[in-house]
Short mmCIF file of C-alpha atoms and ligand atoms in Angstrom, two decimals:
data_model
loop_
_atom_site.label_atom_id
_atom_site.label_comp_id
_atom_site.label_asym_id
_atom_site.label_seq_id
_atom_site.Cartn_x
_atom_site.Cartn_y
_atom_site.Cartn_z
CA UNK A 25 9.27 51.39 43.05
CA UNK A 26 7.68 53.25 40.16
CA UNK A 27 3.89 53.39 40.18
CA UNK A 28 2.13 53.38 36.82
CA UNK A 29 -1.30 54.98 36.43
CA UNK A 30 -3.64 53.44 33.87
CA UNK A 31 -6.32 55.42 32.14
CA UNK A 32 -9.02 54.32 29.73
CA UNK A 33 -10.79 56.53 27.22
CA UNK A 34 -14.35 56.29 25.95
CA UNK A 35 -15.45 58.03 22.76
CA UNK A 36 -19.00 59.00 23.72
CA UNK A 37 -19.66 61.18 20.64
CA UNK A 38 -17.62 60.42 17.56
CA UNK A 39 -16.78 62.27 14.34
CA UNK A 40 -18.48 65.02 12.30
CA UNK A 41 -16.50 67.75 14.01
CA UNK A 42 -16.61 71.11 12.24
CA UNK A 43 -13.08 72.06 13.32
CA UNK A 44 -10.18 71.39 10.96
CA UNK A 45 -7.43 70.02 13.24
CA UNK A 46 -5.03 68.45 10.74
CA UNK A 47 -4.10 65.48 12.94
CA UNK A 48 -7.65 64.44 13.79
CA UNK A 49 -9.61 61.65 12.11
CA UNK A 50 -12.82 63.04 13.65
CA UNK A 51 -12.73 66.31 11.72
CA UNK A 52 -15.35 66.51 8.96
CA UNK A 53 -12.67 68.31 6.91
CA UNK A 54 -10.59 65.12 6.82
CA UNK A 55 -12.10 62.37 4.73
CA UNK A 56 -11.38 59.47 7.09
CA UNK A 57 -13.17 56.18 7.51
CA UNK A 58 -14.23 56.17 11.14
CA UNK A 59 -17.37 55.27 13.04
CA UNK A 60 -19.59 58.35 13.55
CA UNK A 61 -22.34 58.74 16.15
CA UNK A 62 -23.86 61.63 18.07
CA UNK A 63 -24.31 60.12 21.53
CA UNK A 64 -23.26 56.71 22.78
CA UNK A 65 -25.94 54.98 24.85
CA UNK A 66 -25.60 55.26 28.62
CA UNK A 67 -25.66 51.46 29.11
CA UNK A 68 -22.76 51.04 26.68
CA UNK A 69 -20.74 53.72 28.48
CA UNK A 70 -21.40 52.03 31.83
CA UNK A 71 -20.29 48.72 30.35
CA UNK A 72 -17.03 50.31 29.15
CA UNK A 73 -16.48 51.96 32.54
CA UNK A 74 -16.90 48.57 34.27
CA UNK A 75 -14.47 47.03 31.84
CA UNK A 76 -11.98 49.83 32.50
CA UNK A 77 -12.25 49.20 36.24
CA UNK A 78 -11.68 45.45 35.70
CA UNK A 79 -8.67 46.34 33.56
CA UNK A 80 -7.29 48.25 36.57
CA UNK A 81 -7.72 51.71 35.08
CA UNK A 82 -7.92 54.41 37.73
CA UNK A 83 -9.08 57.06 35.27
CA UNK A 84 -11.97 56.90 32.83
CA UNK A 85 -12.23 59.68 30.29
CA UNK A 86 -15.47 60.74 28.58
CA UNK A 87 -14.54 62.25 25.23
CA UNK A 88 -16.77 64.10 22.78
CA UNK A 89 -15.77 65.32 19.33
CA UNK A 90 -16.50 68.95 18.56
CA UNK A 91 -15.43 72.45 19.41
CA UNK A 92 -16.80 72.65 22.92
CA UNK A 93 -19.58 72.30 25.43
CA UNK A 94 -23.16 73.45 24.85
CA UNK A 95 -26.19 72.96 27.11
CA UNK A 96 -27.19 69.62 25.56
CA UNK A 97 -23.72 68.15 25.76
CA UNK A 98 -23.28 69.40 29.30
CA UNK A 99 -26.51 67.74 30.39
CA UNK A 100 -25.53 64.47 28.66
CA UNK A 101 -22.11 64.36 30.33
CA UNK A 102 -23.47 65.30 33.76
CA UNK A 103 -26.00 62.46 33.46
CA UNK A 104 -23.26 59.96 32.61
CA UNK A 105 -20.94 61.21 35.36
CA UNK A 106 -23.67 60.99 38.01
CA UNK A 107 -24.54 57.43 36.97
CA UNK A 108 -20.94 56.19 36.91
CA UNK A 109 -20.16 57.74 40.30
CA UNK A 110 -23.27 56.08 41.73
CA UNK A 111 -22.66 52.62 40.22
CA UNK A 112 -18.88 52.21 40.09
CA UNK A 113 -16.58 53.12 42.95
CA UNK A 114 -12.97 54.12 42.70
CA UNK A 115 -12.86 55.49 39.16
CA UNK A 116 -11.63 59.00 38.70
CA UNK A 117 -13.69 60.66 35.98
CA UNK A 118 -12.15 62.86 33.35
CA UNK A 119 -14.18 64.86 30.84
CA UNK A 120 -12.74 65.92 27.50
CA UNK A 121 -15.29 68.03 25.70
CA UNK A 122 -13.43 70.94 24.16
CA UNK A 123 -13.70 74.62 24.98
CA UNK A 124 -15.53 75.24 28.24
CA UNK A 125 -16.43 78.15 30.51
CA UNK A 126 -15.78 78.21 34.22
CA UNK A 127 -19.53 77.89 34.89
CA UNK A 128 -19.87 74.82 32.67
CA UNK A 129 -16.85 73.24 34.32
CA UNK A 130 -18.30 73.86 37.76
CA UNK A 131 -21.47 72.03 36.66
CA UNK A 132 -19.36 69.05 35.58
CA UNK A 133 -17.58 69.07 38.93
CA UNK A 134 -20.90 69.03 40.75
CA UNK A 135 -21.96 66.00 38.71
CA UNK A 136 -18.85 64.06 39.74
CA UNK A 137 -16.20 64.91 37.14
CA UNK A 138 -12.79 65.04 38.84
CA UNK A 139 -10.57 66.25 36.04
CA UNK A 140 -10.87 67.91 32.62
CA UNK A 141 -8.65 67.20 29.64
CA UNK A 142 -7.94 69.98 27.20
CA UNK A 143 -4.69 69.71 25.28
CA UNK A 144 -2.67 72.68 24.10
CA UNK A 145 -1.70 70.27 21.27
CA UNK A 146 1.42 72.18 20.19
CA UNK A 147 3.13 75.55 20.51
CA UNK A 148 1.31 78.85 20.38
CA UNK A 149 3.46 79.76 17.35
CA UNK A 150 2.71 76.60 15.36
CA UNK A 151 -0.96 76.15 16.19
CA UNK A 152 -2.29 78.08 13.18
CA UNK A 153 -0.45 75.64 10.88
CA UNK A 154 -2.49 72.71 12.15
CA UNK A 155 -5.85 74.37 12.85
CA UNK A 156 -7.48 77.41 11.29
CA UNK A 157 -10.97 77.21 12.80
CA UNK A 158 -10.02 78.18 16.34
CA UNK A 159 -6.99 79.62 18.09
CA UNK A 160 -4.43 78.44 20.62
CA UNK A 161 -5.22 81.27 23.06
CA UNK A 162 -8.72 79.96 23.66
CA UNK A 163 -7.28 76.54 24.40
CA UNK A 164 -4.98 78.07 26.99
CA UNK A 165 -7.92 80.01 28.45
CA UNK A 166 -9.98 76.82 28.84
CA UNK A 167 -7.06 75.30 30.74
CA UNK A 168 -7.09 78.30 33.09
CA UNK A 169 -10.88 77.94 33.47
CA UNK A 170 -10.42 74.29 34.47
CA UNK A 171 -8.11 75.25 37.30
CA UNK A 172 -10.37 78.11 38.38
CA UNK A 173 -13.35 75.76 38.50
CA UNK A 174 -11.46 73.54 40.96
CA UNK A 175 -11.05 70.59 38.62
CA UNK A 176 -7.76 68.79 38.07
CA UNK A 177 -6.13 69.83 34.83
CA UNK A 178 -5.08 67.24 32.27
CA UNK A 179 -3.31 68.98 29.39
CA UNK A 180 -0.63 67.98 26.93
CA UNK A 181 -0.41 67.64 23.20
CA UNK A 182 0.85 65.79 20.22
CA UNK A 183 4.28 65.39 18.61
CA UNK A 184 4.95 64.74 14.95
CA UNK A 185 2.81 67.39 13.24
CA UNK A 186 5.75 69.00 11.45
CA UNK A 187 6.59 71.27 14.40
CA UNK A 188 10.18 72.40 15.00
CA UNK A 189 12.35 71.83 18.06
CA UNK A 190 11.68 75.47 19.05
CA UNK A 191 7.94 74.75 18.86
CA UNK A 192 8.34 71.78 21.16
CA UNK A 193 10.32 73.88 23.65
CA UNK A 194 7.69 76.61 23.54
CA UNK A 195 4.89 74.05 23.98
CA UNK A 196 6.66 72.65 27.06
CA UNK A 197 7.16 76.18 28.44
CA UNK A 198 3.40 76.77 28.16
CA UNK A 199 2.67 73.51 29.94
CA UNK A 200 5.08 74.49 32.67
CA UNK A 201 3.16 77.72 33.10
CA UNK A 202 -0.07 75.74 33.52
CA UNK A 203 1.38 73.04 35.82
CA UNK A 204 -1.18 70.37 34.83
CA UNK A 205 -1.81 67.47 37.17
CA UNK A 206 -1.45 65.13 34.21
CA UNK A 207 0.30 65.72 30.88
CA UNK A 208 -0.76 63.37 28.09
CA UNK A 209 1.87 63.12 25.36
CA UNK A 210 0.51 61.83 22.07
CA UNK A 211 2.56 60.80 19.06
CA UNK A 212 1.08 61.29 15.62
CA UNK A 213 -0.59 58.20 14.18
CA UNK A 214 -0.34 58.60 10.38
CA UNK A 215 -3.41 58.20 8.23
CA UNK A 216 -3.31 58.70 4.44
CA UNK A 217 -6.46 60.83 4.61
CA UNK A 218 -4.94 63.39 6.97
CA UNK A 219 -3.17 66.42 5.48
CA UNK A 220 0.13 65.71 7.26
CA UNK A 221 3.26 63.84 6.34
CA UNK A 222 2.59 60.13 6.59
CA UNK A 223 5.25 59.24 9.17
CA UNK A 224 5.66 58.48 12.85
CA UNK A 225 8.05 60.16 15.30
CA UNK A 226 11.42 58.33 15.59
CA UNK A 227 11.70 56.34 18.84
CA UNK A 228 14.83 58.10 20.14
CA UNK A 229 13.27 61.47 19.40
CA UNK A 230 10.07 60.52 21.20
CA UNK A 231 12.02 59.24 24.23
CA UNK A 232 14.03 62.48 24.32
CA UNK A 233 10.83 64.52 24.61
CA UNK A 234 9.44 62.29 27.35
CA UNK A 235 12.67 62.86 29.30
CA UNK A 236 12.38 66.57 28.61
CA UNK A 237 8.77 66.65 29.85
CA UNK A 238 9.74 64.69 32.97
CA UNK A 239 12.44 67.22 33.87
CA UNK A 240 10.36 70.24 33.04
CA UNK A 241 7.14 69.09 34.74
CA UNK A 242 8.37 67.42 37.89
CA UNK A 243 5.06 67.52 39.72
CA UNK A 244 2.93 66.20 36.85
CA UNK A 245 1.97 62.68 35.93
CA UNK A 246 3.51 62.15 32.48
CA UNK A 247 1.19 60.00 30.43
CA UNK A 248 2.03 58.44 27.09
CA UNK A 249 -1.28 58.37 25.25
CA UNK A 250 -2.16 57.99 21.55
CA UNK A 251 0.43 56.60 19.18
CA UNK A 252 2.32 54.56 21.82
CA UNK A 253 2.11 51.23 20.00
CA UNK A 254 2.87 52.55 16.53
CA UNK A 255 5.70 54.85 17.66
CA UNK A 256 7.57 52.70 20.17
CA UNK A 257 6.57 49.23 18.96
CA UNK A 258 8.24 46.54 21.14
CA UNK A 259 10.39 49.18 22.84
CA UNK A 260 7.37 50.86 24.44
CA UNK A 261 8.38 50.07 28.03
CA UNK A 262 11.38 52.40 27.59
CA UNK A 263 8.89 55.23 28.09
CA UNK A 264 8.99 54.45 31.83
CA UNK A 265 12.76 54.72 32.07
CA UNK A 266 12.44 58.01 30.20
CA UNK A 267 10.13 59.31 32.93
CA UNK A 268 6.56 58.50 31.96
CA UNK A 269 4.41 57.11 34.77
CA UNK A 270 1.06 56.67 33.08
CA UNK A 271 -0.39 55.17 29.91
CA UNK A 272 -3.73 54.86 28.19
CA UNK A 273 -4.80 51.23 28.08
CA UNK A 274 -7.07 49.56 25.56
CA UNK A 275 -8.36 51.30 22.46
CA UNK A 276 -8.03 54.97 21.58
CA UNK A 277 -10.71 57.21 20.11
CA UNK A 278 -10.55 55.90 16.56
CA UNK A 279 -7.60 53.49 16.57
CA UNK A 280 -6.96 50.18 18.31
CA UNK A 281 -4.54 49.75 21.20
CA UNK A 282 -2.94 46.70 22.84
CA UNK A 283 -5.01 44.34 24.94
CA UNK A 284 -4.96 45.78 28.52
CA UNK A 285 -3.98 42.43 30.10
CA UNK A 286 -0.94 42.13 27.90
CA UNK A 287 0.27 45.63 28.82
CA UNK A 288 -0.36 45.04 32.53
CA UNK A 289 1.60 41.77 32.50
CA UNK A 290 4.50 43.53 30.79
CA UNK A 291 4.47 46.40 33.30
CA UNK A 292 4.37 44.05 36.29
CA UNK A 293 7.16 41.88 34.89
CA UNK A 294 9.35 44.97 34.91
CA UNK A 295 8.70 45.31 38.64
CA UNK A 296 6.51 48.41 38.44
CA UNK A 297 3.40 48.77 40.55
CA UNK A 298 -0.01 49.46 38.99
CA UNK A 299 -1.68 52.36 40.84
CA UNK A 300 -4.80 51.48 42.82
CA UNK A 301 -6.18 55.00 42.72
CA UNK A 302 -5.41 58.43 41.30
CA UNK A 303 -3.72 59.78 44.43
CA UNK A 304 -0.08 60.57 43.90
S1 LIG B 417 -11.83 69.94 17.86
FE1 LIG B 417 -11.28 67.92 18.66
S2 LIG B 417 -12.63 66.48 17.58
FE2 LIG B 417 -12.68 68.40 16.45
S3 LIG B 417 -11.16 68.16 14.84
FE3 LIG B 417 -10.15 69.19 16.57
S4 LIG B 417 -9.23 67.53 17.80
FE4 LIG B 417 -10.74 66.62 16.39
#
């Protein structure tokens, strides 16, 4: 029986990012209407972590907008991780805080972070077309740092940015080289204020690339993350037949998701098991 891993994400520092990633509503270069705040209060994060646990998430991801970690951010995230690990049992903690050195990642690990998310986003060849303020190579390097620091690696990307089939193949080749523990596949969520074509990925196309990822990355958890609802609509459970075995439940960073209970009921009706912990 297929086991489905649920993960919940928490936007602990939102918006005002100086980078110019074309797909991102949190970039200050893109004039989007989103909530912006520097640091979410610890009590609110704990509340969300408890809610995630009740919603049967096994992973809880602490996400900050911005290029990468600095001393202040590192201290803030370590404080949150320590508190969650002390108060809530059984949640695997993921940090997603941009570029990071091996030393910074080791600090996070010491504080209780289990896994670090840093997406390659797209192919090495196409990256400059969607971001000009930093390069793909440093993203790849951070992924290597994550592994070197002894954290689990969560790395994937996003489809629907105008990339070619060759770009997608190259992106998958790079992921294969990294062998992430988890590969989040996002599908572009159009927004009229983003400098990209205002359209979603076709369902059949999206399912093809999930199947491709499943074959290419046989030891990784394949997670369908942002854009699931808007891309697949009422056909979203087909992602599991295509090879996905994980989803993000609840809301995303700046867009709303389905109600977790509704998704869980649907998954269980199909006869799939909801994972009780992150162990494969
Ligand atoms: S670095 Fe992250 S938060 Fe900043 S614009 Fe790029 S994707 Fe968005």
